[in-house]
Coordinates of N, CA and C in Angstrom, one line a residue:
X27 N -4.7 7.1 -15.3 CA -4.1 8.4 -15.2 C -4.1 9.0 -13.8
X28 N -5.3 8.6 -12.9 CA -5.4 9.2 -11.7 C -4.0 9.0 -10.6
X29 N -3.9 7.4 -11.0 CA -2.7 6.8 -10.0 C -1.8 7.6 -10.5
X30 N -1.0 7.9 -11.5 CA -0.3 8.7 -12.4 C 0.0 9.9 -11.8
X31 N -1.5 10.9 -11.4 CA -1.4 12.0 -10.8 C -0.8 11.8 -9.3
X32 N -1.6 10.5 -8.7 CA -1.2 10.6 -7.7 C 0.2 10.5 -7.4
X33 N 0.7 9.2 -8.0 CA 2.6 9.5 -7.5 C 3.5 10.4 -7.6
X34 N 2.9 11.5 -9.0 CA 3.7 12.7 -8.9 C 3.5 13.9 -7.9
X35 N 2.4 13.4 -7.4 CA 1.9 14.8 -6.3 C 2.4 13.7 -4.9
X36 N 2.5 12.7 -4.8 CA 2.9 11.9 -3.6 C 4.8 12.4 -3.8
X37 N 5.2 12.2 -5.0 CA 7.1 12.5 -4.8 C 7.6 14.1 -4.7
X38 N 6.5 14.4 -5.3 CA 7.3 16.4 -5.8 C 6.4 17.2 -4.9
X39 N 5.0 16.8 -5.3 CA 4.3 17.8 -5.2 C 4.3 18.0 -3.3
X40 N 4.0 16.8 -2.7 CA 3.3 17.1 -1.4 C 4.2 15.8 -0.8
X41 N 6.1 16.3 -1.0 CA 6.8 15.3 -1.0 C 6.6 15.3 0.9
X42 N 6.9 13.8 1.5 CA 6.6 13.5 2.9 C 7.5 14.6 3.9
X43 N 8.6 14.8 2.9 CA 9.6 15.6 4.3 C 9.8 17.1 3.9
X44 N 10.0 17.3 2.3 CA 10.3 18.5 2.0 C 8.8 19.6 2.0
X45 N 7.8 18.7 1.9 CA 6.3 19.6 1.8 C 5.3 19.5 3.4
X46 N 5.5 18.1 3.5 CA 4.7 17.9 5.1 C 5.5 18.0 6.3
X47 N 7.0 18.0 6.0 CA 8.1 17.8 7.2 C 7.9 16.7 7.9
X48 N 7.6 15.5 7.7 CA 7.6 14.3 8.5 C 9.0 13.8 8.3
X49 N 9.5 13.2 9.2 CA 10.6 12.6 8.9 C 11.9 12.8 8.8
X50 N 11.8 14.4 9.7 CA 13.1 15.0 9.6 C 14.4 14.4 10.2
X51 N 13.7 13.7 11.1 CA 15.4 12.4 11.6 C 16.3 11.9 11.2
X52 N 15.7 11.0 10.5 CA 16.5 10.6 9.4 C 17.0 11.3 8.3
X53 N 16.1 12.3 7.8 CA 16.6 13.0 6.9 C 17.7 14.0 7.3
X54 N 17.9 14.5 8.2 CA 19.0 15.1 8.9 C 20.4 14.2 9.3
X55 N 19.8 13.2 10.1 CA 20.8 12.3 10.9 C 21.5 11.2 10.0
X56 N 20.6 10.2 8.8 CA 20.9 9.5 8.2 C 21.4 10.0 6.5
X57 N 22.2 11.2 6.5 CA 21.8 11.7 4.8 C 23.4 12.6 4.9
X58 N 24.5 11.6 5.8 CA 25.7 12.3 5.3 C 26.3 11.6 4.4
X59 N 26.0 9.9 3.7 CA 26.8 9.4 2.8 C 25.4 9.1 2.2
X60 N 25.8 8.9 0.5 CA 24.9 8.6 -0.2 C 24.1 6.9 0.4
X61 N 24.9 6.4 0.0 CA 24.8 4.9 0.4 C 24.0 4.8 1.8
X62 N 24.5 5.4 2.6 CA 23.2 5.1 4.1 C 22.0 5.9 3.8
X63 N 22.0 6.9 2.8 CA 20.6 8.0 2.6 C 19.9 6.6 1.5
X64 N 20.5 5.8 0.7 CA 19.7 5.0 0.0 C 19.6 3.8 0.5
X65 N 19.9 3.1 1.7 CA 19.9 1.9 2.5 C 18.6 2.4 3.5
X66 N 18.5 3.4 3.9 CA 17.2 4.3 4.7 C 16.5 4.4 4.1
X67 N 16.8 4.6 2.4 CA 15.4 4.7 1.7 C 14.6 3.8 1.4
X68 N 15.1 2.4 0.9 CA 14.7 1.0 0.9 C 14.2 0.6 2.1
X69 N 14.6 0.3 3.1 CA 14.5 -0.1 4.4 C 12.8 0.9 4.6
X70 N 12.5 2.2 4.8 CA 11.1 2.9 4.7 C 10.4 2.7 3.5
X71 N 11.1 2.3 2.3 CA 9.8 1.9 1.3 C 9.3 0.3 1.9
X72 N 9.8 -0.3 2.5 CA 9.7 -1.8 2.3 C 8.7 -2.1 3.4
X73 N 8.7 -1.3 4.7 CA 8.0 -1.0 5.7 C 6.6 0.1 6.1
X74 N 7.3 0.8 4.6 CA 5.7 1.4 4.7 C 5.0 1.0 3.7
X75 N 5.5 0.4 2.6 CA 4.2 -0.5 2.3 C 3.5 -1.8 2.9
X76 N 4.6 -2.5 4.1 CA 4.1 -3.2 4.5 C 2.9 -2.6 5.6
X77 N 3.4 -1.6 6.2 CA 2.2 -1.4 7.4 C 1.3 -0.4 6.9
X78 N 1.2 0.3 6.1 CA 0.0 0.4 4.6 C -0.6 -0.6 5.0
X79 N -0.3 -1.7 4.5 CA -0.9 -2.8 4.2 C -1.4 -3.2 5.2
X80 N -1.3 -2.9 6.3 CA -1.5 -4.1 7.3 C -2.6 -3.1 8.3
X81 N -2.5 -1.6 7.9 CA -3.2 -0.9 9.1 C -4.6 -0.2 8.4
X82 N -4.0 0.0 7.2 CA -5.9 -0.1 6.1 C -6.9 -1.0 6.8
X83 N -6.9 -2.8 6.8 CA -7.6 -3.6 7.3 C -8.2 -3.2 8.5
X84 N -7.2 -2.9 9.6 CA -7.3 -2.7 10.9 C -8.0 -1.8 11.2
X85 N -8.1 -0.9 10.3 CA -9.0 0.7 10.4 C -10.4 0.4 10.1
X86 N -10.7 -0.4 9.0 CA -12.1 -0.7 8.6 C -12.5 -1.3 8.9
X87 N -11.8 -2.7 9.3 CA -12.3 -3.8 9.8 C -12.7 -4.1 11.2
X88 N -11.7 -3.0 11.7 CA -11.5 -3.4 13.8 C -12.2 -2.0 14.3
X89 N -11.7 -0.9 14.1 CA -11.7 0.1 14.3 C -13.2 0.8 14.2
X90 N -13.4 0.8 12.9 CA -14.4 1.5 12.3 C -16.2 0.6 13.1
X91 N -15.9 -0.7 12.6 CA -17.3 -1.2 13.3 C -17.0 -1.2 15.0
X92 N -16.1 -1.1 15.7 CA -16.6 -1.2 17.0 C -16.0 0.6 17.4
X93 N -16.4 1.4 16.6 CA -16.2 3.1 16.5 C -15.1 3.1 17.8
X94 N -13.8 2.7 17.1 CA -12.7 3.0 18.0 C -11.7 3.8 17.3
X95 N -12.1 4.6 16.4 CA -11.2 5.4 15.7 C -10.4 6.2 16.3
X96 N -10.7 6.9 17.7 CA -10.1 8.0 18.3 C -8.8 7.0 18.6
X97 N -8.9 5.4 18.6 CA -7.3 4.8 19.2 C -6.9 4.5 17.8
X98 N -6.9 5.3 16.8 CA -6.4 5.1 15.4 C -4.7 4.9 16.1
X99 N -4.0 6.1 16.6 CA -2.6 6.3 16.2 C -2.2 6.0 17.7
X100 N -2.9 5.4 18.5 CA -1.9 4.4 19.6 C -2.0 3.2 18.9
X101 N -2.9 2.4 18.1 CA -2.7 1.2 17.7 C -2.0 1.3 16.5
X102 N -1.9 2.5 15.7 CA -0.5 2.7 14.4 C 0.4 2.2 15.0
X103 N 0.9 3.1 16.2 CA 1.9 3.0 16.5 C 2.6 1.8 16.8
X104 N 1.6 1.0 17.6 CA 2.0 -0.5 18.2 C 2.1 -1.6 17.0
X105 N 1.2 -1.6 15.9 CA 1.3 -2.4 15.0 C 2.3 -2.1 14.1
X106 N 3.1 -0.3 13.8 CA 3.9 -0.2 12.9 C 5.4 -1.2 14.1
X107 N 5.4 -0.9 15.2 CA 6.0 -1.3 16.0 C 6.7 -2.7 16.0
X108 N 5.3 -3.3 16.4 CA 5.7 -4.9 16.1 C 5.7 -5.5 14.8
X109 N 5.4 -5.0 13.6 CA 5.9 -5.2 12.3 C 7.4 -5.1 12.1
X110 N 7.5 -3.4 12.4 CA 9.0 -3.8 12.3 C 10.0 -4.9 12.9
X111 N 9.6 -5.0 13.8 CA 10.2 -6.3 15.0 C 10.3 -7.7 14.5
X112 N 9.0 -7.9 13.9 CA 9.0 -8.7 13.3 C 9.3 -9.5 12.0
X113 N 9.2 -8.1 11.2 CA 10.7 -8.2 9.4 C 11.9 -8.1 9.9
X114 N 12.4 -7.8 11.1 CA 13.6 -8.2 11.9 C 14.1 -9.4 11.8
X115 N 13.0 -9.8 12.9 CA 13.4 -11.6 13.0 C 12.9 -12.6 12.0
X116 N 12.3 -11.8 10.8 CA 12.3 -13.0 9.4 C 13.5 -12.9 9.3
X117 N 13.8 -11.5 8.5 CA 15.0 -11.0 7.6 C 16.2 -11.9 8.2
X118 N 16.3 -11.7 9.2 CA 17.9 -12.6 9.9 C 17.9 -13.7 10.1
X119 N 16.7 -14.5 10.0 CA 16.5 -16.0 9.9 C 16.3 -16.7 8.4
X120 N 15.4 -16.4 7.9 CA 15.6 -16.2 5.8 C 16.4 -15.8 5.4
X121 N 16.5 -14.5 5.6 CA 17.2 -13.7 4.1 C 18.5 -13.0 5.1
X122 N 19.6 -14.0 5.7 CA 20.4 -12.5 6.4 C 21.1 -11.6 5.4
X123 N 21.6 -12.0 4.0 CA 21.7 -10.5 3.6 C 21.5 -9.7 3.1
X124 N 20.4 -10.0 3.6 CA 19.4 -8.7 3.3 C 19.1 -7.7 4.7
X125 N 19.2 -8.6 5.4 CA 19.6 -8.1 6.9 C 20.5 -7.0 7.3
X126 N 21.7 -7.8 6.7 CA 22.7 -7.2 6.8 C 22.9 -6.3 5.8
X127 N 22.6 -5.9 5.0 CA 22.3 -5.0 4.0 C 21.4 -3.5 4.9
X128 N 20.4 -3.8 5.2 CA 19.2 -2.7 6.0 C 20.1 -2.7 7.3
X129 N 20.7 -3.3 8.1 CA 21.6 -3.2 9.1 C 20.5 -2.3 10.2
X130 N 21.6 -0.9 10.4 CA 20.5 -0.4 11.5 C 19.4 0.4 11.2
X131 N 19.4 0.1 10.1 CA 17.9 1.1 9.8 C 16.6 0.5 10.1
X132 N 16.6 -0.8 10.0 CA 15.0 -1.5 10.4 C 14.9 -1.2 11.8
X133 N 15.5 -1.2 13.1 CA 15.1 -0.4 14.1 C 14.9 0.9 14.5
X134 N 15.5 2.1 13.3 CA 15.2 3.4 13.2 C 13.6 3.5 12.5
X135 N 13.4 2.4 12.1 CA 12.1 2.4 11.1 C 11.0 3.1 12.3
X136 N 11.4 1.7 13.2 CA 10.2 2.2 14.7 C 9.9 3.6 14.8
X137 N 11.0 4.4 14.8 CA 10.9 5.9 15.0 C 10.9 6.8 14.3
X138 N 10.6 6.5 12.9 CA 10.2 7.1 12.0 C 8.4 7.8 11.7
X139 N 8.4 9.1 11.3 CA 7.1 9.4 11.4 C 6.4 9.4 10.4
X140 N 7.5 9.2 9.2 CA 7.0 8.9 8.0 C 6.0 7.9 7.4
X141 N 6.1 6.7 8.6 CA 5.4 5.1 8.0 C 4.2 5.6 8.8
X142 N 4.6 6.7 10.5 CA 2.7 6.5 10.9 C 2.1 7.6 9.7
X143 N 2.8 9.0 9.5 CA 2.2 9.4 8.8 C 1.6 9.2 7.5
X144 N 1.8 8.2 6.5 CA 1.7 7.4 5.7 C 0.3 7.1 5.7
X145 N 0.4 6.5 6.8 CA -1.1 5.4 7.4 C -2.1 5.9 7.7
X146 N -1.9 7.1 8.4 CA -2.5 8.4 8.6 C -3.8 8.5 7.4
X147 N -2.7 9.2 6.4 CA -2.7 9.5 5.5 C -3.9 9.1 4.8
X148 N -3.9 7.8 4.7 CA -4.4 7.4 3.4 C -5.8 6.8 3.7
X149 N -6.1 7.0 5.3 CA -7.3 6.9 6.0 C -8.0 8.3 5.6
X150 N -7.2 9.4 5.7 CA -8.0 10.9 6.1 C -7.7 11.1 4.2
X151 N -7.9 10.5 3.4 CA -7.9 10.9 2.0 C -8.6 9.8 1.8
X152 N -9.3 8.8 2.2 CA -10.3 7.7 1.5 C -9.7 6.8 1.2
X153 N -8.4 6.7 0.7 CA -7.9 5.5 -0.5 C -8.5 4.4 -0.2
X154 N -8.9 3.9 -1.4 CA -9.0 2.4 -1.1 C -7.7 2.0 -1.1
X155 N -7.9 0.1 -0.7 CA -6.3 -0.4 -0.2 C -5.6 -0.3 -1.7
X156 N -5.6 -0.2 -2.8 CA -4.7 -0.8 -4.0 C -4.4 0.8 -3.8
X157 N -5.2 1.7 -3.7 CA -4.6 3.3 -3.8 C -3.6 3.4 -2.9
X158 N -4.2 3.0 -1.8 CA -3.2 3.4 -0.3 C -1.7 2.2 -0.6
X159 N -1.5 1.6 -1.8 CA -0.3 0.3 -2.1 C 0.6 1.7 -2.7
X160 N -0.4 2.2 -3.7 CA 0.2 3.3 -4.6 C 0.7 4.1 -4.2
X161 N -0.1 4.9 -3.0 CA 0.4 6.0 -2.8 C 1.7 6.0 -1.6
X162 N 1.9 4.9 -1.1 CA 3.0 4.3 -0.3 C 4.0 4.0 -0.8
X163 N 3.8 3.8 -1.9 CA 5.5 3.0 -2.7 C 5.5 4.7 -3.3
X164 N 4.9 5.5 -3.6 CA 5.0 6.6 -4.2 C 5.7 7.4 -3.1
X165 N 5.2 7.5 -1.7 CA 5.5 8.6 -1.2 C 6.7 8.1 -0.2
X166 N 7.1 6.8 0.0 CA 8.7 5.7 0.0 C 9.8 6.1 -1.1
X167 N 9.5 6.7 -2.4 CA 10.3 7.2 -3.0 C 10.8 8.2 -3.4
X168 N 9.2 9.2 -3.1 CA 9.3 10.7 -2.9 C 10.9 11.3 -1.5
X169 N 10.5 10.2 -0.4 CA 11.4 9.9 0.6 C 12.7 10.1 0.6
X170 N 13.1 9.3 -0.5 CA 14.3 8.6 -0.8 C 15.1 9.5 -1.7
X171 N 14.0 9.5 -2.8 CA 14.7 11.1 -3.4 C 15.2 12.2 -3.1
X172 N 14.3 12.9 -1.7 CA 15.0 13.8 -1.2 C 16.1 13.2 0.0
X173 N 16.3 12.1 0.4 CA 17.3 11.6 1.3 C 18.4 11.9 0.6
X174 N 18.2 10.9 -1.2 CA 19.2 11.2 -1.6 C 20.4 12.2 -2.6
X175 N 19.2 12.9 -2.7 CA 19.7 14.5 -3.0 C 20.5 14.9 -1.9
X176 N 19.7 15.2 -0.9 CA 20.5 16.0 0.0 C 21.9 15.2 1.0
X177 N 21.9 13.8 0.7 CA 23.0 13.4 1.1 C 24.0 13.7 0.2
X178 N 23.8 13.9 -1.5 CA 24.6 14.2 -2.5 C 25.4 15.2 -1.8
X179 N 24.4 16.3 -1.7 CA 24.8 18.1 -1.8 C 25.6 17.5 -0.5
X180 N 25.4 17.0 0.6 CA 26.0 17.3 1.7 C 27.4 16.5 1.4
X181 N 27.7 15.4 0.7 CA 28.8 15.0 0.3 C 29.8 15.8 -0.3
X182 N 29.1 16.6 -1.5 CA 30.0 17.9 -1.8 C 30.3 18.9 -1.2
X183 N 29.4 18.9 -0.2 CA 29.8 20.7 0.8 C 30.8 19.7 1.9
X184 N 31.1 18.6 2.4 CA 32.3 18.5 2.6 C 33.9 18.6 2.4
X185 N 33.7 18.5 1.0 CA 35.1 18.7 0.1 C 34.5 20.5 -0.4
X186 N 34.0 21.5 0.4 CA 34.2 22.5 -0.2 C 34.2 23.2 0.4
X187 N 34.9 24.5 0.3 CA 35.0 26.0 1.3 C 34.5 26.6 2.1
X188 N 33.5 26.0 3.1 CA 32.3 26.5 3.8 C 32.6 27.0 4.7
X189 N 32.2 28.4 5.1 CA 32.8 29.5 6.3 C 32.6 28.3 7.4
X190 N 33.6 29.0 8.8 CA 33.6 27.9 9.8 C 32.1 28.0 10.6
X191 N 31.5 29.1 10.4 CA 30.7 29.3 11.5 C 29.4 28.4 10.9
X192 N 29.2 27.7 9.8 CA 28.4 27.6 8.9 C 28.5 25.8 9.1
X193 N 29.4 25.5 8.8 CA 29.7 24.0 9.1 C 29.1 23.3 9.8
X194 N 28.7 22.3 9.4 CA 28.2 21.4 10.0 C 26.5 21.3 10.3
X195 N 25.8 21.5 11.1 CA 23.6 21.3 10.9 C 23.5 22.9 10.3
X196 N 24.2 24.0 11.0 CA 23.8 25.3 9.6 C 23.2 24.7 8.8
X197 N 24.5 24.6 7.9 CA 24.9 24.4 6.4 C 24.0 23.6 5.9
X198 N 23.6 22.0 6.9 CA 22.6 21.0 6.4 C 20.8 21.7 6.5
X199 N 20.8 23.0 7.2 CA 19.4 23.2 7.7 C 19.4 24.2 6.5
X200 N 20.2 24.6 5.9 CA 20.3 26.1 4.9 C 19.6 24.5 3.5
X201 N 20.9 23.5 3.3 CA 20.1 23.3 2.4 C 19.1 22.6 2.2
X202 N 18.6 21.9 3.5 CA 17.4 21.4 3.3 C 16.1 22.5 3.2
X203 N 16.1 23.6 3.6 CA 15.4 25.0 3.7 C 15.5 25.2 2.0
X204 N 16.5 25.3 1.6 CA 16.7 25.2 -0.3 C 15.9 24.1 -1.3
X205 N 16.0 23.3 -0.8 CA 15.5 21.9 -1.4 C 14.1 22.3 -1.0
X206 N 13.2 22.5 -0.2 CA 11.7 22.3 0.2 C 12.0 23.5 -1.3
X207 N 12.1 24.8 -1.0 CA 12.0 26.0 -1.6 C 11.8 25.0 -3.0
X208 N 12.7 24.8 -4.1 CA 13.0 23.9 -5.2 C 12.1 22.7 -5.4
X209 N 11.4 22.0 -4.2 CA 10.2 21.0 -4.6 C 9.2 21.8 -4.9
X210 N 8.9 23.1 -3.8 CA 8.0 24.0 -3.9 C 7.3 24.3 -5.4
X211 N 8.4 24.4 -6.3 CA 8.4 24.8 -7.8 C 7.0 24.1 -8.8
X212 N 7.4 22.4 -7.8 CA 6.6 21.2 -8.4 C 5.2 21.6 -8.3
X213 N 4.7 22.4 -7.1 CA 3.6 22.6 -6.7 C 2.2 23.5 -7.5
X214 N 1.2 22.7 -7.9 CA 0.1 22.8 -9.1 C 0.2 21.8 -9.9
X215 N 1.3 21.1 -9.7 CA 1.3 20.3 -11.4 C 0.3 19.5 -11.5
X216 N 0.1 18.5 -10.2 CA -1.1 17.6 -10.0 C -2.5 18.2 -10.6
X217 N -3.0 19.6 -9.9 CA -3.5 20.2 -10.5 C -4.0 20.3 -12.1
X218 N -2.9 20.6 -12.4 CA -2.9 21.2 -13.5 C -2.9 19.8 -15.0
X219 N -2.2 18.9 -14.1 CA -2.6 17.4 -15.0 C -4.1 16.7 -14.9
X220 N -4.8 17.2 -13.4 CA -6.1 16.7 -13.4 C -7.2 17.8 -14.1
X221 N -6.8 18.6 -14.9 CA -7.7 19.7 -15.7 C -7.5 19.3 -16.8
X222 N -5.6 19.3 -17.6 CA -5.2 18.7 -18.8 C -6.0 17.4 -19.0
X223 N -6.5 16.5 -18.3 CA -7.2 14.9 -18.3 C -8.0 14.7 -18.2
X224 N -9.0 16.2 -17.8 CA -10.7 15.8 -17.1 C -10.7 15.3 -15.7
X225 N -9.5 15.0 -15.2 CA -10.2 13.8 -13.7 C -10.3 14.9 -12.9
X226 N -11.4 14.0 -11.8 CA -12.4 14.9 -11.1 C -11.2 15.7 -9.8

């Protein structure tokens, strides 16, 4: 039931972009057609569970016994880095359509704040590794959802009446400003399921 609590407070409650604001790049720049807001959402779930995966060890293993934690988020950065680089040059040598599928988003991955934040994350909350698997594919989805909501809404405020002065990042900053408001709603439930359950 815990992991339970956790994905719904990882998607709604304490979603990565609409509650923490990580990740506004993409979420702005990549979220005018549905289809690229859910090719960006795949492409960040698939990468931040891998460097989850890959920066947990590094933290406890490398980090922690020779007390180099203050280089936590220069070495995020460089391993989230060359991971991506490196599902690059599998993906187009194995799997190219799947390549060609993620297209330009596995190099926007680099610059995404969502994967360091992630990693961040799940250090300064304890997770063990299978938590920090969970809470990554949870908060990769939380991602995605709002990517692709608000690529929806923005697909229909195209085809509709929108004053001129309003057009265009306005319009997209009004509704992403709406959408956080509207996750906002979600906020207690976690709570309120870890009282309904007993967990601590």
């Amino acid at each position: 039931m815990s992991y339970i609590i956790m994905i719904i407070a990882a998607i709604f409650v304490n979603n990565i972009v609409l509650a923490q604001f990580l990740g506004i790049c993409p979420f702005l720049g990549v979220s005018k057609k549905v289809d690229t807001a859910a090719g960006m959402g795949m492409a960040v779930a698939f990468v931040m569970l891998l460097a989850t995966l890959v920066t947990w060890p590094i933290y406890y293993y490398v980090l922690v016994p020779y007390e180099l934690q203050f280089m936590q988020t220069i070495v995020y950065i460089l391993v989230i880095a060359a991971l991506v680089q490196m599902v690059e040059i599998i993906l187009k040598k194995s799997m190219p359509s799947l390549y060609s599928a993620l297209g330009v988003f596995l190099p926007l991955i680099t610059t995404n704040c969502t994967i360091l934040g992630v990693a961040i994350n799940v250090i300064n909350f304890e997770y063990s590794l299978l938590e920090s698997a969970v809470y990554a594919v949870a908060t990769a989805f939380g991602f995605s959802l709002a990517m692709i909501l608000f690529a929806g809404i923005r697909e229909q405020i195209e085809v509709s009446d929108v004053p001129k002065g309003m057009k265009g990042t306005p319009i997209a900053l009004l509704i992403a400003g709406l959408l956080a408001l509207a996750f906002m709603g979600f906020s207690g439930i976690d709570n309120t399921l870890k009282v309904m359950f007993n967990i601590g």
